[in-house]
Amino acid sequence: MISSGSEFRRGWRVLAASSLGVAFGASPIPYNSLGPFTLPIAEEFGWGRGDVQLAILWYTIAVVCVVPIVGALADRYGVRRLALLTLAAFGLGFAALALAPGVLVLFYAMWFLVGFVGGGSTPVTWTRAVNGWFVTNRGLALAITLLGTGITAAILPTLTIWLIEHFGWRLAFIGISLLPLAIALPIAIAWFRNAPDASAAAAQPGSGAARAPAHAHEPGVTLREALRNYRFWVLIVSILLVATGIGGTITNMVPLLQDRGFTAIEAGQTAGAIGISIIFGRVLAGFLMDRFWAPGVVFPMLVLPGIACLILMNHALAHGAALFAAVLVGFASGAETDLVAYLSARYFGLKHYGRIYGVQYAVFGFASGIAPALFGSVYDRTGSYDAILIAAAIAFGLGALLLLTMGRYPAFAPAAAPT
């Protein structure tokens, strides 16, 4: 068995490229930039907040349609080519949003197209490779990979607001598109590789065996078998509840704080604290999941955003309280996203990981996509976020409780991680 140190020595380039691919790919950029874009676009076109935020649902529908297909292709052919092509397509598509017209149907169609061509740059592809490169330290490696979403959440709200204030919202789309095109893509071309064949696990990173995408000898169940397992559905329902709450809270954090009297920059900086706490939540969760039962590790973390929702209901919200609430939401977001990828590998194996995690990620994406419009629509109808914040607090509690019913890891789970 490859030692802990050997795993990182042979796989650190893949890990670094995957983290940047996640950071500047199709998962975090739309969700963390939509909040700052909401008010200026709504004001220019005379739309409601819910109208603008509904774009993320159409984007997500496209991603949901594409991700399971991408996962299946990755299982069969490897992920490198898919990751590179879709990362480039995502960057170009996001830049094209600078041309968005003042017609809602066309606005939504453009977002749908971005999701369709860029959906393969979600964590499904990047984690497929990382799960194959790391076994003993899989939880920590996944945490490092998914740190990318924390990096994006930390910098993107403030960066987006700065770009909008200095160049307008149209050029801001182009500026943000340089993150995948000029940073993540070149590094992925240089360093990102398919996972090594299980039978060649000890091969060096530069060898032909290490680049082989074959997964025939890896343990695991088929998608059909997973669908007959109650744990699959427990995880699905938990994802729906928690991801809806987190997705709506994060994307509406900037306009919510502006309603509480914060300036745009203050709101962006506070929302950026979500990203910092995502990083800490992800690393802590990954480290502990390698050593303890994963659902028990993240249960208390997923309860925290419920407390944050109650704090955000205060209409005389102080800066310190807002910052604390943002940290709680980010901490839970870091743990939850890492958990889905980790549990997919531990409970269902790697043989059909792309298909199984692809379906689960599609549900995660759907919940994250519908949540912003749901939160915005409640605001448009009631003039307040209070009702949806109460509902989100309840959803967090139920989603966390469900995970405690997952039970022990199956026998084919890697022996290196304790059960």
Coordinates of C-alpha atoms in Angstrom, one line a residue:
M1 CA 0.0 0.0 0.0
I2 CA 1.3 3.4 -0.9
S3 CA 2.2 5.5 2.2
S4 CA 0.6 8.8 3.1
G5 CA 3.7 10.8 2.1
S6 CA 4.1 8.9 -1.2
E7 CA 0.5 9.7 -2.2
F8 CA 1.1 13.5 -1.9
R9 CA 4.6 13.3 -3.5
R10 CA 3.2 11.6 -6.6
G11 CA -0.1 13.4 -6.8
W12 CA 0.4 17.0 -5.7
R13 CA 0.4 18.4 -9.2
V14 CA -3.0 16.8 -9.9
L15 CA -4.2 18.0 -6.6
A16 CA -3.2 21.6 -7.2
A17 CA -4.6 21.6 -10.7
S18 CA -7.9 20.1 -9.5
S19 CA -8.2 22.7 -6.7
L20 CA -7.8 25.5 -9.2
G21 CA -10.2 23.8 -11.7
V22 CA -12.8 23.6 -9.0
A23 CA -12.1 27.1 -7.9
F24 CA -12.6 28.7 -11.3
G25 CA -14.9 26.2 -12.9
A26 CA -18.6 26.0 -13.3
S27 CA -19.5 25.3 -9.7
P28 CA -18.5 28.3 -7.6
I29 CA -18.2 31.2 -10.0
P30 CA -21.8 31.7 -11.0
Y31 CA -23.1 31.2 -7.5
N32 CA -20.7 33.6 -5.8
S33 CA -20.9 36.3 -8.5
L34 CA -24.7 36.4 -9.0
G35 CA -25.4 38.2 -5.8
P36 CA -23.2 41.3 -6.7
F37 CA -24.6 41.2 -10.2
T38 CA -28.3 41.1 -9.1
L39 CA -28.9 44.7 -8.2
P40 CA -27.1 46.5 -11.1
I41 CA -28.8 44.1 -13.7
A42 CA -32.2 44.4 -12.1
E43 CA -31.9 48.2 -12.0
E44 CA -30.8 48.5 -15.6
F45 CA -33.5 46.3 -17.0
G46 CA -36.3 47.0 -14.5
W47 CA -36.4 43.4 -13.3
G48 CA -37.1 42.0 -9.8
R49 CA -34.4 40.3 -7.8
G50 CA -36.1 37.0 -8.3
D51 CA -36.1 37.5 -12.0
V52 CA -32.3 38.0 -12.1
Q53 CA -31.6 35.1 -9.7
L54 CA -33.8 32.8 -11.6
A55 CA -31.1 32.7 -14.2
I56 CA -29.1 30.4 -12.0
L57 CA -31.9 27.9 -12.1
W58 CA -31.7 27.7 -15.9
Y59 CA -27.9 27.4 -15.6
T60 CA -28.3 24.6 -13.1
I61 CA -30.8 22.7 -15.2
A62 CA -28.2 22.6 -18.0
V63 CA -25.5 21.4 -15.6
V64 CA -27.9 18.8 -14.1
C65 CA -28.5 17.4 -17.6
V66 CA -24.8 17.3 -18.5
V67 CA -23.1 16.1 -15.3
P68 CA -24.4 12.5 -15.3
I69 CA -23.3 12.2 -18.9
V70 CA -19.9 13.7 -18.1
G71 CA -19.5 11.3 -15.1
A72 CA -20.2 8.3 -17.3
L73 CA -17.8 9.4 -20.0
A74 CA -15.2 10.1 -17.3
D75 CA -15.6 6.5 -15.9
R76 CA -15.1 5.1 -19.4
Y77 CA -12.5 7.4 -21.0
G78 CA -10.8 9.3 -18.2
V79 CA -11.4 12.9 -17.1
R80 CA -8.5 14.9 -18.4
R81 CA -9.8 15.8 -21.9
L82 CA -13.3 16.4 -20.6
A83 CA -12.1 18.7 -17.8
L84 CA -9.9 20.8 -20.1
L85 CA -12.5 21.2 -22.9
T86 CA -15.4 22.1 -20.6
L87 CA -13.3 24.5 -18.5
A88 CA -12.4 26.4 -21.6
A89 CA -16.0 26.4 -22.8
F90 CA -17.2 27.6 -19.4
G91 CA -14.8 30.6 -19.4
L92 CA -15.8 31.6 -23.0
G93 CA -19.5 31.2 -22.2
F94 CA -19.3 33.2 -19.0
A95 CA -17.5 36.0 -20.9
A96 CA -20.4 36.0 -23.4
L97 CA -22.8 37.0 -20.7
A98 CA -21.4 40.5 -21.2
L99 CA -23.6 40.7 -24.3
A100 CA -26.8 39.9 -22.3
P101 CA -29.9 41.7 -23.7
G102 CA -32.7 43.2 -21.7
V103 CA -35.0 40.3 -22.6
L104 CA -35.5 37.8 -19.8
V105 CA -36.0 34.7 -22.1
L106 CA -32.7 35.5 -23.9
F107 CA -31.0 36.2 -20.6
Y108 CA -32.0 32.8 -19.2
A109 CA -31.1 31.1 -22.5
M110 CA -27.5 32.5 -22.3
W111 CA -27.1 31.2 -18.7
F112 CA -28.5 27.8 -19.8
L113 CA -25.9 27.6 -22.6
V114 CA -23.1 28.4 -20.2
G115 CA -24.1 25.6 -18.0
F116 CA -24.5 23.2 -20.9
V117 CA -21.1 23.7 -22.4
G118 CA -19.2 24.2 -19.1
G119 CA -21.0 21.6 -16.9
G120 CA -18.0 19.2 -17.2
S121 CA -15.8 21.6 -15.2
T122 CA -17.7 20.8 -12.0
P123 CA -16.2 18.9 -9.1
V124 CA -17.5 15.6 -10.6
T125 CA -14.5 15.5 -13.1
W126 CA -11.8 16.9 -10.8
T127 CA -12.7 14.7 -7.8
R128 CA -12.9 11.6 -10.1
A129 CA -9.2 12.0 -10.7
V130 CA -8.3 12.8 -7.0
N131 CA -10.3 9.8 -5.7
G132 CA -8.1 7.6 -7.9
W133 CA -4.8 9.2 -6.9
F134 CA -5.5 9.2 -3.1
V135 CA -6.7 6.4 -0.9
T136 CA -5.1 6.6 2.5
N137 CA -5.6 10.4 2.6
R138 CA -8.7 10.6 0.4
G139 CA -10.7 12.8 2.8
L140 CA -7.9 15.3 3.1
A141 CA -7.2 15.2 -0.6
L142 CA -10.8 15.9 -1.5
A143 CA -10.9 18.7 1.1
I144 CA -7.8 20.3 -0.5
T145 CA -9.4 19.9 -4.0
L146 CA -12.7 21.4 -2.9
L147 CA -10.9 24.3 -1.1
G148 CA -11.2 25.9 -4.5
T149 CA -14.8 26.8 -3.8
G150 CA -13.7 28.5 -0.6
I151 CA -11.0 30.5 -2.5
T152 CA -13.6 31.7 -5.0
A153 CA -16.2 32.5 -2.3
A154 CA -13.6 34.5 -0.4
I155 CA -12.4 36.7 -3.3
L156 CA -15.2 36.8 -5.9
P157 CA -17.9 38.9 -4.2
T158 CA -15.5 41.8 -3.6
L159 CA -13.8 41.3 -6.9
T160 CA -17.1 41.4 -8.8
I161 CA -18.3 44.5 -6.9
W162 CA -14.9 46.2 -7.7
L163 CA -15.2 45.3 -11.4
I164 CA -18.8 46.5 -11.6
E165 CA -18.0 49.8 -9.9
H166 CA -15.0 50.5 -12.1
F167 CA -16.0 49.0 -15.4
G168 CA -19.7 48.2 -15.3
W169 CA -21.4 44.9 -15.0
R170 CA -20.9 43.9 -18.6
L171 CA -17.1 44.1 -18.5
A172 CA -17.2 42.5 -15.1
F173 CA -18.3 39.3 -16.7
I174 CA -15.3 39.4 -19.0
G175 CA -13.0 40.1 -16.2
I176 CA -14.2 37.2 -14.2
S177 CA -13.9 34.8 -17.2
L178 CA -10.2 35.3 -17.1
L179 CA -10.0 33.2 -13.9
P180 CA -10.8 30.0 -15.7
L181 CA -9.2 30.9 -19.0
A182 CA -6.0 32.6 -17.9
I183 CA -5.3 30.8 -14.6
A184 CA -7.0 27.4 -14.1
L185 CA -6.8 26.2 -17.7
P186 CA -3.0 26.6 -18.3
I187 CA -2.2 24.9 -15.0
A188 CA -4.6 22.1 -15.7
I189 CA -3.1 21.5 -19.2
A190 CA 0.3 21.2 -17.5
W191 CA -0.5 19.2 -14.4
F192 CA -3.9 17.5 -14.5
R193 CA -3.8 13.8 -15.3
N194 CA -6.2 10.9 -15.2
A195 CA -6.1 8.7 -12.1
P196 CA -3.6 5.8 -12.1
D197 CA -5.0 2.3 -12.8
A198 CA -5.6 0.5 -9.5
S199 CA -3.2 -2.2 -10.7
A200 CA -0.5 0.4 -11.3
A201 CA -1.0 2.4 -8.1
A202 CA 2.7 2.4 -7.3
A203 CA 3.7 3.8 -10.7
Q204 CA 5.4 7.1 -11.0
P205 CA 3.2 10.1 -12.2
G206 CA 5.1 10.4 -15.5
S207 CA 4.7 6.7 -16.5
G208 CA 2.2 5.5 -19.0
A209 CA 0.6 3.2 -16.5
A210 CA -0.1 6.1 -14.1
R211 CA -2.0 7.9 -16.9
A212 CA -4.2 5.0 -17.9
P213 CA -7.9 5.7 -17.2
A214 CA -8.9 2.1 -16.7
H215 CA -11.0 1.5 -13.6
A216 CA -12.2 -2.0 -14.2
H217 CA -10.4 -3.4 -11.1
E218 CA -11.7 -0.8 -8.7
P219 CA -14.3 -1.9 -6.1
G220 CA -17.8 -0.5 -6.1
V221 CA -21.4 -0.9 -7.0
T222 CA -23.2 0.0 -10.2
L223 CA -25.6 3.0 -10.4
R224 CA -28.5 0.6 -10.5
E225 CA -27.3 -1.1 -7.4
A226 CA -26.8 2.2 -5.7
L227 CA -30.4 3.2 -6.5
R228 CA -31.6 0.2 -4.6
N229 CA -29.7 1.2 -1.5
Y230 CA -31.5 3.3 1.0
R231 CA -28.3 5.3 1.8
F232 CA -28.3 6.7 -1.7
W233 CA -31.7 8.2 -1.1
V234 CA -30.9 9.4 2.3
L235 CA -28.0 11.3 0.9
I236 CA -30.1 12.7 -1.9
V237 CA -32.7 14.1 0.5
S238 CA -30.1 15.5 2.8
I239 CA -28.4 17.2 -0.2
L240 CA -31.7 18.7 -1.3
L241 CA -32.4 20.2 2.1
V242 CA -28.9 21.5 3.0
A243 CA -27.9 22.6 -0.5
T244 CA -31.1 24.6 -0.9
G245 CA -30.5 26.5 2.4
I246 CA -26.8 27.1 1.7
G247 CA -27.3 28.0 -2.0
G248 CA -30.0 30.6 -1.2
T249 CA -28.2 32.1 1.7
I250 CA -24.9 32.5 -0.1
T251 CA -26.2 34.0 -3.3
N252 CA -28.5 36.4 -1.5
M253 CA -26.0 37.4 1.2
V254 CA -24.9 40.6 -0.5
P255 CA -28.4 42.0 -1.3
L256 CA -29.6 41.0 2.2
L257 CA -26.8 42.8 3.9
Q258 CA -27.4 45.9 1.7
D259 CA -31.0 45.8 2.9
R260 CA -29.6 45.9 6.4
G261 CA -27.7 49.1 5.7
F262 CA -24.4 47.8 4.5
T263 CA -22.6 49.4 1.6
A264 CA -22.0 47.2 -1.5
I265 CA -18.3 46.9 -0.6
E266 CA -19.0 46.1 3.1
A267 CA -21.6 43.5 2.0
G268 CA -19.1 42.0 -0.4
Q269 CA -16.3 41.8 2.2
T270 CA -18.6 40.2 4.7
A271 CA -19.8 37.7 2.1
G272 CA -16.1 37.0 1.4
A273 CA -15.8 35.7 4.9
I274 CA -17.9 32.7 3.7
G275 CA -15.0 31.7 1.5
I276 CA -12.5 31.8 4.3
S277 CA -14.6 29.7 6.6
I278 CA -15.3 27.2 3.7
I279 CA -11.6 26.6 3.6
F280 CA -11.4 25.9 7.4
G281 CA -14.5 23.8 7.4
R282 CA -13.4 21.8 4.4
V283 CA -9.9 21.0 5.8
L284 CA -11.2 20.2 9.2
A285 CA -14.0 17.9 7.8
G286 CA -11.6 16.2 5.5
F287 CA -9.0 15.6 8.2
L288 CA -11.6 14.2 10.6
M289 CA -13.4 12.0 8.0
D290 CA -10.2 10.1 7.3
R291 CA -10.2 9.2 11.0
F292 CA -13.9 9.0 12.2
W293 CA -17.3 8.2 10.8
A294 CA -18.0 10.9 8.3
P295 CA -21.8 11.6 9.0
G296 CA -21.0 12.0 12.7
V297 CA -18.2 14.4 11.9
V298 CA -20.2 16.8 9.8
F299 CA -23.5 16.6 11.7
P300 CA -22.7 19.5 14.1
M301 CA -21.2 21.5 11.2
L302 CA -24.4 21.3 9.2
V303 CA -26.5 22.6 12.1
L304 CA -24.5 25.9 12.2
P305 CA -26.1 27.6 9.2
G306 CA -29.5 27.2 10.9
I307 CA -28.1 29.5 13.7
A308 CA -26.8 31.9 11.0
C309 CA -30.3 32.1 9.4
L310 CA -31.7 33.2 12.8
I311 CA -29.0 35.8 13.2
L312 CA -29.6 37.2 9.7
M313 CA -33.3 37.8 10.5
N314 CA -32.2 40.7 12.7
H315 CA -33.1 43.9 10.7
A316 CA -30.7 45.9 12.9
L317 CA -27.8 43.6 12.1
A318 CA -24.4 44.7 13.4
H319 CA -21.3 44.1 11.4
G320 CA -19.9 41.6 13.9
A321 CA -23.0 39.5 13.9
A322 CA -23.2 39.6 10.1
L323 CA -19.6 38.4 9.9
F324 CA -20.3 35.6 12.4
A325 CA -23.3 34.4 10.4
A326 CA -21.3 34.4 7.2
V327 CA -18.6 32.3 8.9
L328 CA -21.2 29.8 10.1
V329 CA -22.7 29.4 6.6
G330 CA -19.3 29.0 5.0
F331 CA -18.1 26.5 7.6
A332 CA -21.1 24.3 6.9
S333 CA -20.8 24.7 3.1
G334 CA -17.2 23.5 3.2
A335 CA -18.1 20.4 5.2
E336 CA -21.2 19.6 3.1
T337 CA -19.7 19.8 -0.3
D338 CA -16.7 17.7 0.7
L339 CA -19.0 15.2 2.4
V340 CA -21.0 14.4 -0.8
A341 CA -17.9 13.5 -2.8
Y342 CA -16.4 11.5 0.1
L343 CA -19.5 9.5 0.9
S344 CA -20.1 8.7 -2.8
A345 CA -16.7 7.0 -2.8
R346 CA -16.9 5.3 0.6
Y347 CA -20.5 3.9 0.4
F348 CA -20.6 3.1 -3.3
G349 CA -17.0 2.7 -4.4
L350 CA -15.0 4.0 -7.3
K351 CA -15.9 1.6 -10.1
H352 CA -18.9 3.7 -11.2
Y353 CA -18.1 6.8 -9.1
G354 CA -18.6 9.2 -12.0
R355 CA -22.1 8.0 -12.6
I356 CA -23.2 7.9 -9.0
Y357 CA -21.6 11.1 -7.9
G358 CA -22.8 12.7 -11.1
V359 CA -26.4 12.0 -10.1
Q360 CA -25.9 13.2 -6.6
Y361 CA -24.1 16.3 -7.8
A362 CA -27.0 16.9 -10.2
V363 CA -29.3 17.0 -7.2
F364 CA -26.9 19.3 -5.4
G365 CA -26.8 21.5 -8.4
F366 CA -30.5 21.6 -8.8
A367 CA -31.0 22.5 -5.2
S368 CA -28.3 25.2 -5.4
G369 CA -29.9 26.5 -8.6
I370 CA -33.5 26.8 -7.5
A371 CA -32.5 28.2 -4.1
P372 CA -31.4 31.7 -5.2
A373 CA -34.6 32.3 -7.2
L374 CA -36.7 30.9 -4.3
F375 CA -35.1 33.3 -1.8
G376 CA -35.3 36.2 -4.2
S377 CA -39.0 35.4 -5.0
V378 CA -39.9 35.4 -1.3
Y379 CA -38.3 38.8 -1.0
D380 CA -40.1 40.2 -4.0
R381 CA -43.4 39.0 -2.6
T382 CA -43.0 39.8 1.0
G383 CA -40.4 42.6 1.1
S384 CA -38.3 40.5 3.5
Y385 CA -36.1 37.4 3.6
D386 CA -37.4 36.4 7.1
A387 CA -39.9 33.6 6.0
I388 CA -37.4 31.8 3.8
L389 CA -34.6 32.1 6.5
I390 CA -36.9 30.3 9.0
A391 CA -37.6 27.6 6.4
A392 CA -33.8 27.2 5.7
A393 CA -33.0 26.9 9.4
I394 CA -35.4 23.9 9.6
A395 CA -34.0 22.4 6.4
F396 CA -30.5 22.5 7.8
G397 CA -31.5 20.6 11.0
L398 CA -33.4 17.9 9.1
G399 CA -30.7 17.4 6.5
A400 CA -28.1 17.0 9.3
L401 CA -30.2 14.4 11.2
L402 CA -30.8 12.3 8.1
L403 CA -27.1 11.6 7.6
L404 CA -27.0 9.9 11.0
T405 CA -29.0 7.0 9.5
M406 CA -26.3 6.1 6.9
G407 CA -24.8 3.3 9.0
R408 CA -21.3 1.7 8.7
Y409 CA -19.2 1.8 5.6
P410 CA -19.6 -1.3 3.3
A411 CA -17.0 -4.0 3.3
F412 CA -15.4 -2.9 0.0
A413 CA -14.4 0.5 1.4
P414 CA -10.6 1.0 1.5
A415 CA -9.2 -0.6 4.6
A416 CA -6.8 2.4 5.2
A417 CA -9.7 4.5 6.4
P418 CA -11.3 3.4 9.7
T419 CA -14.8 2.1 9.8

